[in-house]
């Protein structure tokens, strides 16, 4: 039976095979979705509800953390005030001095209470005398501060992971009618930091109770590091001190307990866990309803999609045949074939246009590769010629040098010797890369000859630190640039004299060598055109400069080479970017990361 079905399917064309395949596949998906979609949708929506509840708890924890940090900062500023320090340092309980210090502290607390509107009362207690300064929205008798303070302070817990900042959640100061937070912090002497002078106390409305929506259907509570209840917004403080959370599981994002989901969040830097308790059914209630609607909608969409896909297959098969025919043409090396996209439809029209553009780019790239290879061959031929020609000239000039020395013609001897050294560096034992010191020596010889020729019109001012003299540079890099400075800058300048300087410095990508001249310069437009076309293959552009730039790119990679700009002397500066560390391999020329043997 299986073989019979396979043979029957194989006899169908692609259009019919696609129709059968998608029909069977979509029917199978529809049946499968009817079975599993409800379960997967409910689970997915439940996870989203769980993530939303966890994210809400995280936001509340972050807000609570900011609020507690501001309260901590408030206590620190209160502790360091001079009037508070002076009052807590008093050892007397009456007299003019005591009354003066009390008045200053009272005025400070009144101002502090006025500025911080969320503070119910604030008090400073002298640790030695037991006397206190109090300022509140109500009187000290309303809060029963004197009777409640000591027990409330003793019942507080350490708020921060480190330090002496204590917090108490209770309704003590409001006779059980209002939940507040009371912060306590010992007042340390600003002179002797180990000496405790007293205690600072601030009572504020509870942040969690005041910021939560009263209509919410979940409970927020807070526990200490041992999981004991500190505060609950619905259950009150009847269970305060009871262990309600297993701390070993608090690292989890949530846990299920007593038919409820407990989301736990550690308050960073504080000794608290913030806990959100959500009934398990509340998380599923909206999920199930949404899953039913989505399942029904999915079934309807699958049926509609089946009809649409069958229609699309019929219409899509014809343009697909055109694409297949085009690929066959490519396989036969007929790269000039193009697809007619006029009646292919929007999607296949994009595919056909993409194919046509791709083939155009391939043909253009092939032409560029041919042209680039031709230029590379010419560069290698020029390099070979530059290695062969100087060899004969160097030997001939050496003979002329010694003959001139023998005849006593010192000036001719120096000129011939400079020319001989010039060609010896051109030869460089067949090496393409030479140290910068040799290239500078080459320029010195070249300028000596030019000055002899033109009557010392060129001042040469090299300024290269010794640390850069061993940097590798393609030979005959500087000479064409200096030659341009002379023939196109200095010689045509009024007075026909000028200076050429060479500098070197380290930049982000490597070493930058600069040739600076004081010639007639170039216009900004000419400089822009020079930089834009320096890597082109145009025959109208200077061959020597283009050859120098191309050899640097081939040796060190794209991004290295020449850059022209106008200098402050009115002339032109050519910046040459070189790689700082480069190991040359004998008889190899590097082409964009690859390598090729010399002929």
PDB file of N, CA, C and O in Angstrom, residues 51-120:
ATOM      1  N   UNK A  51       4.651  35.888  34.508  1.00  0.00           N
ATOM      2  CA  UNK A  51       5.722  36.840  34.236  1.00  0.00           C
ATOM      3  C   UNK A  51       5.275  38.268  34.538  1.00  0.00           C
ATOM      4  O   UNK A  51       6.054  39.082  35.044  1.00  0.00           O
ATOM      5  N   UNK A  52       4.006  38.566  34.211  1.00  0.00           N
ATOM      6  CA  UNK A  52       3.498  39.906  34.469  1.00  0.00           C
ATOM      7  C   UNK A  52       3.440  40.184  35.971  1.00  0.00           C
ATOM      8  O   UNK A  52       3.815  41.271  36.427  1.00  0.00           O
ATOM      9  N   UNK A  53       2.979  39.194  36.721  1.00  0.00           N
ATOM     10  CA  UNK A  53       2.927  39.369  38.176  1.00  0.00           C
ATOM     11  C   UNK A  53       4.326  39.512  38.756  1.00  0.00           C
ATOM     12  O   UNK A  53       4.570  40.322  39.646  1.00  0.00           O
ATOM     13  N   UNK A  54       5.265  38.704  38.231  1.00  0.00           N
ATOM     14  CA  UNK A  54       6.647  38.795  38.712  1.00  0.00           C
ATOM     15  C   UNK A  54       7.264  40.139  38.352  1.00  0.00           C
ATOM     16  O   UNK A  54       7.980  40.743  39.144  1.00  0.00           O
ATOM     17  N   UNK A  55       6.981  40.629  37.125  1.00  0.00           N
ATOM     18  CA  UNK A  55       7.512  41.924  36.706  1.00  0.00           C
ATOM     19  C   UNK A  55       6.927  43.054  37.549  1.00  0.00           C
ATOM     20  O   UNK A  55       7.621  44.015  37.902  1.00  0.00           O
ATOM     21  N   UNK A  56       5.620  42.925  37.870  1.00  0.00           N
ATOM     22  CA  UNK A  56       4.987  43.938  38.710  1.00  0.00           C
ATOM     23  C   UNK A  56       5.627  43.969  40.093  1.00  0.00           C
ATOM     24  O   UNK A  56       5.876  45.036  40.657  1.00  0.00           O
ATOM     25  N   UNK A  57       5.936  42.773  40.614  1.00  0.00           N
ATOM     26  CA  UNK A  57       6.595  42.714  41.911  1.00  0.00           C
ATOM     27  C   UNK A  57       7.990  43.333  41.831  1.00  0.00           C
ATOM     28  O   UNK A  57       8.430  44.025  42.747  1.00  0.00           O
ATOM     29  N   UNK A  58       8.704  43.052  40.717  1.00  0.00           N
ATOM     30  CA  UNK A  58      10.030  43.636  40.549  1.00  0.00           C
ATOM     31  C   UNK A  58       9.978  45.152  40.500  1.00  0.00           C
ATOM     32  O   UNK A  58      10.849  45.836  41.060  1.00  0.00           O
ATOM     33  N   UNK A  59       8.955  45.697  39.814  1.00  0.00           N
ATOM     34  CA  UNK A  59       8.798  47.153  39.763  1.00  0.00           C
ATOM     35  C   UNK A  59       8.510  47.715  41.156  1.00  0.00           C
ATOM     36  O   UNK A  59       9.065  48.750  41.553  1.00  0.00           O
ATOM     37  N   UNK A  60       7.654  47.026  41.901  1.00  0.00           N
ATOM     38  CA  UNK A  60       7.358  47.478  43.253  1.00  0.00           C
ATOM     39  C   UNK A  60       8.598  47.418  44.127  1.00  0.00           C
ATOM     40  O   UNK A  60       8.853  48.325  44.935  1.00  0.00           O
ATOM     41  N   UNK A  61       9.395  46.338  43.955  1.00  0.00           N
ATOM     42  CA  UNK A  61      10.628  46.205  44.745  1.00  0.00           C
ATOM     43  C   UNK A  61      11.595  47.327  44.427  1.00  0.00           C
ATOM     44  O   UNK A  61      12.252  47.882  45.310  1.00  0.00           O
ATOM     45  N   UNK A  62      11.694  47.702  43.140  1.00  0.00           N
ATOM     46  CA  UNK A  62      12.605  48.779  42.755  1.00  0.00           C
ATOM     47  C   UNK A  62      12.134  50.111  43.328  1.00  0.00           C
ATOM     48  O   UNK A  62      12.943  50.914  43.814  1.00  0.00           O
ATOM     49  N   UNK A  63      10.825  50.351  43.264  1.00  0.00           N
ATOM     50  CA  UNK A  63      10.286  51.592  43.821  1.00  0.00           C
ATOM     51  C   UNK A  63      10.494  51.639  45.333  1.00  0.00           C
ATOM     52  O   UNK A  63      10.869  52.671  45.895  1.00  0.00           O
ATOM     53  N   UNK A  64      10.252  50.475  45.977  1.00  0.00           N
ATOM     54  CA  UNK A  64      10.440  50.407  47.424  1.00  0.00           C
ATOM     55  C   UNK A  64      11.906  50.650  47.798  1.00  0.00           C
ATOM     56  O   UNK A  64      12.218  51.333  48.775  1.00  0.00           O
ATOM     57  N   UNK A  65      12.825  50.070  46.973  1.00  0.00           N
ATOM     58  CA  UNK A  65      14.253  50.254  47.228  1.00  0.00           C
ATOM     59  C   UNK A  65      14.623  51.735  47.143  1.00  0.00           C
ATOM     60  O   UNK A  65      15.350  52.256  48.011  1.00  0.00           O
ATOM     61  N   UNK A  66      14.133  52.433  46.134  1.00  0.00           N
ATOM     62  CA  UNK A  66      14.434  53.863  45.987  1.00  0.00           C
ATOM     63  C   UNK A  66      13.891  54.653  47.173  1.00  0.00           C
ATOM     64  O   UNK A  66      14.546  55.579  47.668  1.00  0.00           O
ATOM     65  N   UNK A  67      12.699  54.272  47.597  1.00  0.00           N
ATOM     66  CA  UNK A  67      12.093  54.979  48.720  1.00  0.00           C
ATOM     67  C   UNK A  67      12.885  54.762  50.004  1.00  0.00           C
ATOM     68  O   UNK A  67      13.135  55.695  50.761  1.00  0.00           O
ATOM     69  N   UNK A  68      13.319  53.519  50.240  1.00  0.00           N
ATOM     70  CA  UNK A  68      14.090  53.217  51.445  1.00  0.00           C
ATOM     71  C   UNK A  68      15.460  53.885  51.401  1.00  0.00           C
ATOM     72  O   UNK A  68      15.977  54.354  52.422  1.00  0.00           O
ATOM     73  N   UNK A  69      16.064  53.923  50.222  1.00  0.00           N
ATOM     74  CA  UNK A  69      17.370  54.577  50.102  1.00  0.00           C
ATOM     75  C   UNK A  69      17.241  56.073  50.390  1.00  0.00           C
ATOM     76  O   UNK A  69      18.137  56.677  50.997  1.00  0.00           O
ATOM     77  N   UNK A  70      16.148  56.687  49.950  1.00  0.00           N
ATOM     78  CA  UNK A  70      15.949  58.114  50.242  1.00  0.00           C
ATOM     79  C   UNK A  70      15.750  58.326  51.742  1.00  0.00           C
ATOM     80  O   UNK A  70      16.236  59.315  52.301  1.00  0.00           O
ATOM     81  N   UNK A  71      15.039  57.391  52.405  1.00  0.00           N
ATOM     82  CA  UNK A  71      14.868  57.494  53.849  1.00  0.00           C
ATOM     83  C   UNK A  71      16.207  57.341  54.565  1.00  0.00           C
ATOM     84  O   UNK A  71      16.496  58.034  55.541  1.00  0.00           O
ATOM     85  N   UNK A  72      17.032  56.444  54.062  1.00  0.00           N
ATOM     86  CA  UNK A  72      18.362  56.238  54.657  1.00  0.00           C
ATOM     87  C   UNK A  72      19.208  57.499  54.496  1.00  0.00           C
ATOM     88  O   UNK A  72      19.908  57.922  55.436  1.00  0.00           O
ATOM     89  N   UNK A  73      19.157  58.103  53.329  1.00  0.00           N
ATOM     90  CA  UNK A  73      19.904  59.345  53.096  1.00  0.00           C
ATOM     91  C   UNK A  73      19.391  60.466  53.995  1.00  0.00           C
ATOM     92  O   UNK A  73      20.165  61.278  54.513  1.00  0.00           O
ATOM     93  N   UNK A  74      18.056  60.488  54.213  1.00  0.00           N
ATOM     94  CA  UNK A  74      17.457  61.487  55.073  1.00  0.00           C
ATOM     95  C   UNK A  74      17.980  61.357  56.503  1.00  0.00           C
ATOM     96  O   UNK A  74      18.335  62.345  57.150  1.00  0.00           O
ATOM     97  N   UNK A  75      18.109  60.100  56.970  1.00  0.00           N
ATOM     98  CA  UNK A  75      18.610  59.863  58.324  1.00  0.00           C
ATOM     99  C   UNK A  75      20.076  60.270  58.450  1.00  0.00           C
ATOM    100  O   UNK A  75      20.510  60.818  59.467  1.00  0.00           O
ATOM    101  N   UNK A  76      20.843  60.014  57.401  1.00  0.00           N
ATOM    102  CA  UNK A  76      22.258  60.394  57.439  1.00  0.00           C
ATOM    103  C   UNK A  76      22.422  61.906  57.536  1.00  0.00           C
ATOM    104  O   UNK A  76      23.239  62.403  58.312  1.00  0.00           O
ATOM    105  N   UNK A  77      21.659  62.659  56.723  1.00  0.00           N
ATOM    106  CA  UNK A  77      21.755  64.113  56.762  1.00  0.00           C
ATOM    107  C   UNK A  77      21.285  64.657  58.106  1.00  0.00           C
ATOM    108  O   UNK A  77      21.826  65.646  58.620  1.00  0.00           O
ATOM    109  N   UNK A  78      20.262  64.008  58.689  1.00  0.00           N
ATOM    110  CA  UNK A  78      19.776  64.433  59.997  1.00  0.00           C
ATOM    111  C   UNK A  78      20.837  64.240  61.064  1.00  0.00           C
ATOM    112  O   UNK A  78      21.057  65.102  61.923  1.00  0.00           O
ATOM    113  N   UNK A  79      21.518  63.122  61.005  1.00  0.00           N
ATOM    114  CA  UNK A  79      22.530  62.784  62.018  1.00  0.00           C
ATOM    115  C   UNK A  79      23.684  63.788  62.032  1.00  0.00           C
ATOM    116  O   UNK A  79      24.219  64.134  63.082  1.00  0.00           O
ATOM    117  N   UNK A  80      24.096  64.280  60.847  1.00  0.00           N
ATOM    118  CA  UNK A  80      25.290  65.108  60.735  1.00  0.00           C
ATOM    119  C   UNK A  80      25.012  66.595  60.950  1.00  0.00           C
ATOM    120  O   UNK A  80      25.938  67.410  60.897  1.00  0.00           O
ATOM    121  N   UNK A  81      23.760  66.985  61.200  1.00  0.00           N
ATOM    122  CA  UNK A  81      23.470  68.396  61.418  1.00  0.00           C
ATOM    123  C   UNK A  81      24.116  68.878  62.719  1.00  0.00           C
ATOM    124  O   UNK A  81      24.140  68.167  63.734  1.00  0.00           O
ATOM    125  N   UNK A  82      24.622  70.096  62.719  1.00  0.00           N
ATOM    126  CA  UNK A  82      25.338  70.643  63.887  1.00  0.00           C
ATOM    127  C   UNK A  82      24.421  70.786  65.084  1.00  0.00           C
ATOM    128  O   UNK A  82      24.841  70.511  66.235  1.00  0.00           O
ATOM    129  N   UNK A  83      23.166  71.216  64.843  1.00  0.00           N
ATOM    130  CA  UNK A  83      22.264  71.402  65.981  1.00  0.00           C
ATOM    131  C   UNK A  83      21.923  70.064  66.634  1.00  0.00           C
ATOM    132  O   UNK A  83      21.810  69.974  67.865  1.00  0.00           O
ATOM    133  N   UNK A  84      21.775  68.994  65.813  1.00  0.00           N
ATOM    134  CA  UNK A  84      21.512  67.662  66.372  1.00  0.00           C
ATOM    135  C   UNK A  84      22.720  67.165  67.144  1.00  0.00           C
ATOM    136  O   UNK A  84      22.607  66.615  68.247  1.00  0.00           O
ATOM    137  N   UNK A  85      23.926  67.343  66.563  1.00  0.00           N
ATOM    138  CA  UNK A  85      25.149  66.936  67.250  1.00  0.00           C
ATOM    139  C   UNK A  85      25.303  67.679  68.578  1.00  0.00           C
ATOM    140  O   UNK A  85      25.664  67.077  69.606  1.00  0.00           O
ATOM    141  N   UNK A  86      25.009  68.980  68.581  1.00  0.00           N
ATOM    142  CA  UNK A  86      25.164  69.781  69.801  1.00  0.00           C
ATOM    143  C   UNK A  86      24.173  69.352  70.874  1.00  0.00           C
ATOM    144  O   UNK A  86      24.530  69.222  72.058  1.00  0.00           O
ATOM    145  N   UNK A  87      22.911  69.111  70.478  1.00  0.00           N
ATOM    146  CA  UNK A  87      21.914  68.701  71.479  1.00  0.00           C
ATOM    147  C   UNK A  87      22.256  67.346  72.084  1.00  0.00           C
ATOM    148  O   UNK A  87      22.180  67.171  73.301  1.00  0.00           O
ATOM    149  N   UNK A  88      22.630  66.378  71.221  1.00  0.00           N
ATOM    150  CA  UNK A  88      22.936  65.043  71.737  1.00  0.00           C
ATOM    151  C   UNK A  88      24.219  65.011  72.559  1.00  0.00           C
ATOM    152  O   UNK A  88      24.457  64.061  73.311  1.00  0.00           O
ATOM    153  N   UNK A  89      25.058  66.051  72.409  1.00  0.00           N
ATOM    154  CA  UNK A  89      26.313  66.099  73.182  1.00  0.00           C
ATOM    155  C   UNK A  89      26.113  66.725  74.552  1.00  0.00           C
ATOM    156  O   UNK A  89      27.016  66.671  75.405  1.00  0.00           O
ATOM    157  N   UNK A  90      24.939  67.363  74.798  1.00  0.00           N
ATOM    158  CA  UNK A  90      24.679  68.018  76.077  1.00  0.00           C
ATOM    159  C   UNK A  90      24.571  66.999  77.214  1.00  0.00           C
ATOM    160  O   UNK A  90      23.919  65.961  77.081  1.00  0.00           O
ATOM    161  N   UNK A  91      25.221  67.320  78.312  1.00  0.00           N
ATOM    162  CA  UNK A  91      25.146  66.449  79.497  1.00  0.00           C
ATOM    163  C   UNK A  91      24.237  67.051  80.568  1.00  0.00           C
ATOM    164  O   UNK A  91      23.963  66.418  81.578  1.00  0.00           O
ATOM    165  N   UNK A  92      23.792  68.302  80.327  1.00  0.00           N
ATOM    166  CA  UNK A  92      22.892  68.960  81.273  1.00  0.00           C
ATOM    167  C   UNK A  92      21.459  68.869  80.755  1.00  0.00           C
ATOM    168  O   UNK A  92      21.226  68.750  79.559  1.00  0.00           O
ATOM    169  N   UNK A  93      20.523  68.959  81.648  1.00  0.00           N
ATOM    170  CA  UNK A  93      19.112  68.853  81.279  1.00  0.00           C
ATOM    171  C   UNK A  93      18.363  70.156  81.476  1.00  0.00           C
ATOM    172  O   UNK A  93      17.151  70.214  81.250  1.00  0.00           O
ATOM    173  N   UNK A  94      19.041  71.190  81.916  1.00  0.00           N
ATOM    174  CA  UNK A  94      18.408  72.487  82.082  1.00  0.00           C
ATOM    175  C   UNK A  94      19.477  73.571  82.073  1.00  0.00           C
ATOM    176  O   UNK A  94      20.670  73.274  82.006  1.00  0.00           O
ATOM    177  N   UNK A  95      19.030  74.796  82.136  1.00  0.00           N
ATOM    178  CA  UNK A  95      19.967  75.905  82.082  1.00  0.00           C
ATOM    179  C   UNK A  95      19.885  76.616  80.744  1.00  0.00           C
ATOM    180  O   UNK A  95      19.248  76.159  79.786  1.00  0.00           O
ATOM    181  N   UNK A  96      20.575  77.747  80.661  1.00  0.00           N
ATOM    182  CA  UNK A  96      20.515  78.564  79.453  1.00  0.00           C
ATOM    183  C   UNK A  96      21.144  77.859  78.260  1.00  0.00           C
ATOM    184  O   UNK A  96      20.614  77.900  77.139  1.00  0.00           O
ATOM    185  N   UNK A  97      22.297  77.200  78.473  1.00  0.00           N
ATOM    186  CA  UNK A  97      22.980  76.506  77.364  1.00  0.00           C
ATOM    187  C   UNK A  97      22.111  75.371  76.825  1.00  0.00           C
ATOM    188  O   UNK A  97      21.972  75.196  75.599  1.00  0.00           O
ATOM    189  N   UNK A  98      21.538  74.607  77.732  1.00  0.00           N
ATOM    190  CA  UNK A  98      20.673  73.504  77.313  1.00  0.00           C
ATOM    191  C   UNK A  98      19.472  74.036  76.525  1.00  0.00           C
ATOM    192  O   UNK A  98      19.108  73.490  75.469  1.00  0.00           O
ATOM    193  N   UNK A  99      18.846  75.108  77.057  1.00  0.00           N
ATOM    194  CA  UNK A  99      17.663  75.653  76.398  1.00  0.00           C
ATOM    195  C   UNK A  99      18.007  76.192  75.008  1.00  0.00           C
ATOM    196  O   UNK A  99      17.230  76.044  74.053  1.00  0.00           O
ATOM    197  N   UNK A 100      19.212  76.773  74.867  1.00  0.00           N
ATOM    198  CA  UNK A 100      19.636  77.304  73.571  1.00  0.00           C
ATOM    199  C   UNK A 100      19.828  76.178  72.558  1.00  0.00           C
ATOM    200  O   UNK A 100      19.374  76.273  71.408  1.00  0.00           O
ATOM    201  N   UNK A 101      20.500  75.098  72.981  1.00  0.00           N
ATOM    202  CA  UNK A 101      20.717  73.971  72.079  1.00  0.00           C
ATOM    203  C   UNK A 101      19.407  73.273  71.733  1.00  0.00           C
ATOM    204  O   UNK A 101      19.195  72.815  70.602  1.00  0.00           O
ATOM    205  N   UNK A 102      18.515  73.175  72.718  1.00  0.00           N
ATOM    206  CA  UNK A 102      17.205  72.566  72.468  1.00  0.00           C
ATOM    207  C   UNK A 102      16.428  73.372  71.425  1.00  0.00           C
ATOM    208  O   UNK A 102      15.806  72.806  70.511  1.00  0.00           O
ATOM    209  N   UNK A 103      16.456  74.694  71.539  1.00  0.00           N
ATOM    210  CA  UNK A 103      15.721  75.554  70.616  1.00  0.00           C
ATOM    211  C   UNK A 103      16.245  75.409  69.192  1.00  0.00           C
ATOM    212  O   UNK A 103      15.478  75.318  68.223  1.00  0.00           O
ATOM    213  N   UNK A 104      17.592  75.389  69.041  1.00  0.00           N
ATOM    214  CA  UNK A 104      18.168  75.229  67.702  1.00  0.00           C
ATOM    215  C   UNK A 104      17.773  73.890  67.090  1.00  0.00           C
ATOM    216  O   UNK A 104      17.421  73.806  65.910  1.00  0.00           O
ATOM    217  N   UNK A 105      17.833  72.805  67.906  1.00  0.00           N
ATOM    218  CA  UNK A 105      17.464  71.488  67.389  1.00  0.00           C
ATOM    219  C   UNK A 105      15.986  71.443  67.029  1.00  0.00           C
ATOM    220  O   UNK A 105      15.597  70.845  66.010  1.00  0.00           O
ATOM    221  N   UNK A 106      15.140  72.112  67.854  1.00  0.00           N
ATOM    222  CA  UNK A 106      13.701  72.112  67.586  1.00  0.00           C
ATOM    223  C   UNK A 106      13.400  72.862  66.279  1.00  0.00           C
ATOM    224  O   UNK A 106      12.578  72.413  65.455  1.00  0.00           O
ATOM    225  N   UNK A 107      14.059  73.987  66.079  1.00  0.00           N
ATOM    226  CA  UNK A 107      13.857  74.734  64.839  1.00  0.00           C
ATOM    227  C   UNK A 107      14.290  73.925  63.620  1.00  0.00           C
ATOM    228  O   UNK A 107      13.630  73.933  62.571  1.00  0.00           O
ATOM    229  N   UNK A 108      15.403  73.215  63.773  1.00  0.00           N
ATOM    230  CA  UNK A 108      15.880  72.387  62.649  1.00  0.00           C
ATOM    231  C   UNK A 108      14.876  71.274  62.327  1.00  0.00           C
ATOM    232  O   UNK A 108      14.566  71.013  61.159  1.00  0.00           O
ATOM    233  N   UNK A 109      14.328  70.606  63.376  1.00  0.00           N
ATOM    234  CA  UNK A 109      13.369  69.528  63.148  1.00  0.00           C
ATOM    235  C   UNK A 109      12.069  70.066  62.562  1.00  0.00           C
ATOM    236  O   UNK A 109      11.450  69.405  61.717  1.00  0.00           O
ATOM    237  N   UNK A 110      11.643  71.254  62.992  1.00  0.00           N
ATOM    238  CA  UNK A 110      10.431  71.849  62.416  1.00  0.00           C
ATOM    239  C   UNK A 110      10.618  72.126  60.921  1.00  0.00           C
ATOM    240  O   UNK A 110       9.726  71.853  60.106  1.00  0.00           O
ATOM    241  N   UNK A 111      11.788  72.664  60.573  1.00  0.00           N
ATOM    242  CA  UNK A 111      12.069  72.928  59.150  1.00  0.00           C
ATOM    243  C   UNK A 111      12.129  71.632  58.363  1.00  0.00           C
ATOM    244  O   UNK A 111      11.649  71.542  57.230  1.00  0.00           O
ATOM    245  N   UNK A 112      12.730  70.626  58.978  1.00  0.00           N
ATOM    246  CA  UNK A 112      12.866  69.325  58.302  1.00  0.00           C
ATOM    247  C   UNK A 112      11.498  68.710  58.059  1.00  0.00           C
ATOM    248  O   UNK A 112      11.223  68.145  56.987  1.00  0.00           O
ATOM    249  N   UNK A 113      10.603  68.826  59.058  1.00  0.00           N
ATOM    250  CA  UNK A 113       9.253  68.290  58.935  1.00  0.00           C
ATOM    251  C   UNK A 113       8.465  69.054  57.871  1.00  0.00           C
ATOM    252  O   UNK A 113       7.682  68.467  57.119  1.00  0.00           O
ATOM    253  N   UNK A 114       8.688  70.332  57.775  1.00  0.00           N
ATOM    254  CA  UNK A 114       7.973  71.146  56.787  1.00  0.00           C
ATOM    255  C   UNK A 114       8.390  70.791  55.361  1.00  0.00           C
ATOM    256  O   UNK A 114       7.561  70.730  54.457  1.00  0.00           O
ATOM    257  N   UNK A 115       9.687  70.537  55.161  1.00  0.00           N
ATOM    258  CA  UNK A 115      10.198  70.221  53.831  1.00  0.00           C
ATOM    259  C   UNK A 115       9.756  68.829  53.398  1.00  0.00           C
ATOM    260  O   UNK A 115       9.426  68.603  52.224  1.00  0.00           O
ATOM    261  N   UNK A 116       9.747  67.870  54.298  1.00  0.00           N
ATOM    262  CA  UNK A 116       9.412  66.483  53.968  1.00  0.00           C
ATOM    263  C   UNK A 116       7.973  66.214  54.388  1.00  0.00           C
ATOM    264  O   UNK A 116       7.694  65.860  55.543  1.00  0.00           O
ATOM    265  N   UNK A 117       7.063  66.381  53.453  1.00  0.00           N
ATOM    266  CA  UNK A 117       5.640  66.281  53.770  1.00  0.00           C
ATOM    267  C   UNK A 117       5.173  64.883  54.109  1.00  0.00           C
ATOM    268  O   UNK A 117       4.108  64.717  54.709  1.00  0.00           O
ATOM    269  N   UNK A 118       5.905  63.843  53.737  1.00  0.00           N
ATOM    270  CA  UNK A 118       5.477  62.482  54.034  1.00  0.00           C
ATOM    271  C   UNK A 118       5.908  62.023  55.419  1.00  0.00           C
ATOM    272  O   UNK A 118       5.689  60.872  55.787  1.00  0.00           O
ATOM    273  N   UNK A 119       6.563  62.868  56.180  1.00  0.00           N
ATOM    274  CA  UNK A 119       7.009  62.527  57.535  1.00  0.00           C
ATOM    275  C   UNK A 119       5.916  62.907  58.525  1.00  0.00           C
ATOM    276  O   UNK A 119       5.405  64.032  58.507  1.00  0.00           O
ATOM    277  N   UNK A 120       5.550  61.950  59.409  1.00  0.00           N
ATOM    278  CA  UNK A 120       4.539  62.215  60.436  1.00  0.00           C
ATOM    279  C   UNK A 120       5.157  62.931  61.634  1.00  0.00           C
ATOM    280  O   UNK A 120       4.612  63.918  62.123  1.00  0.00           O
TER     281      UNK A 120
END
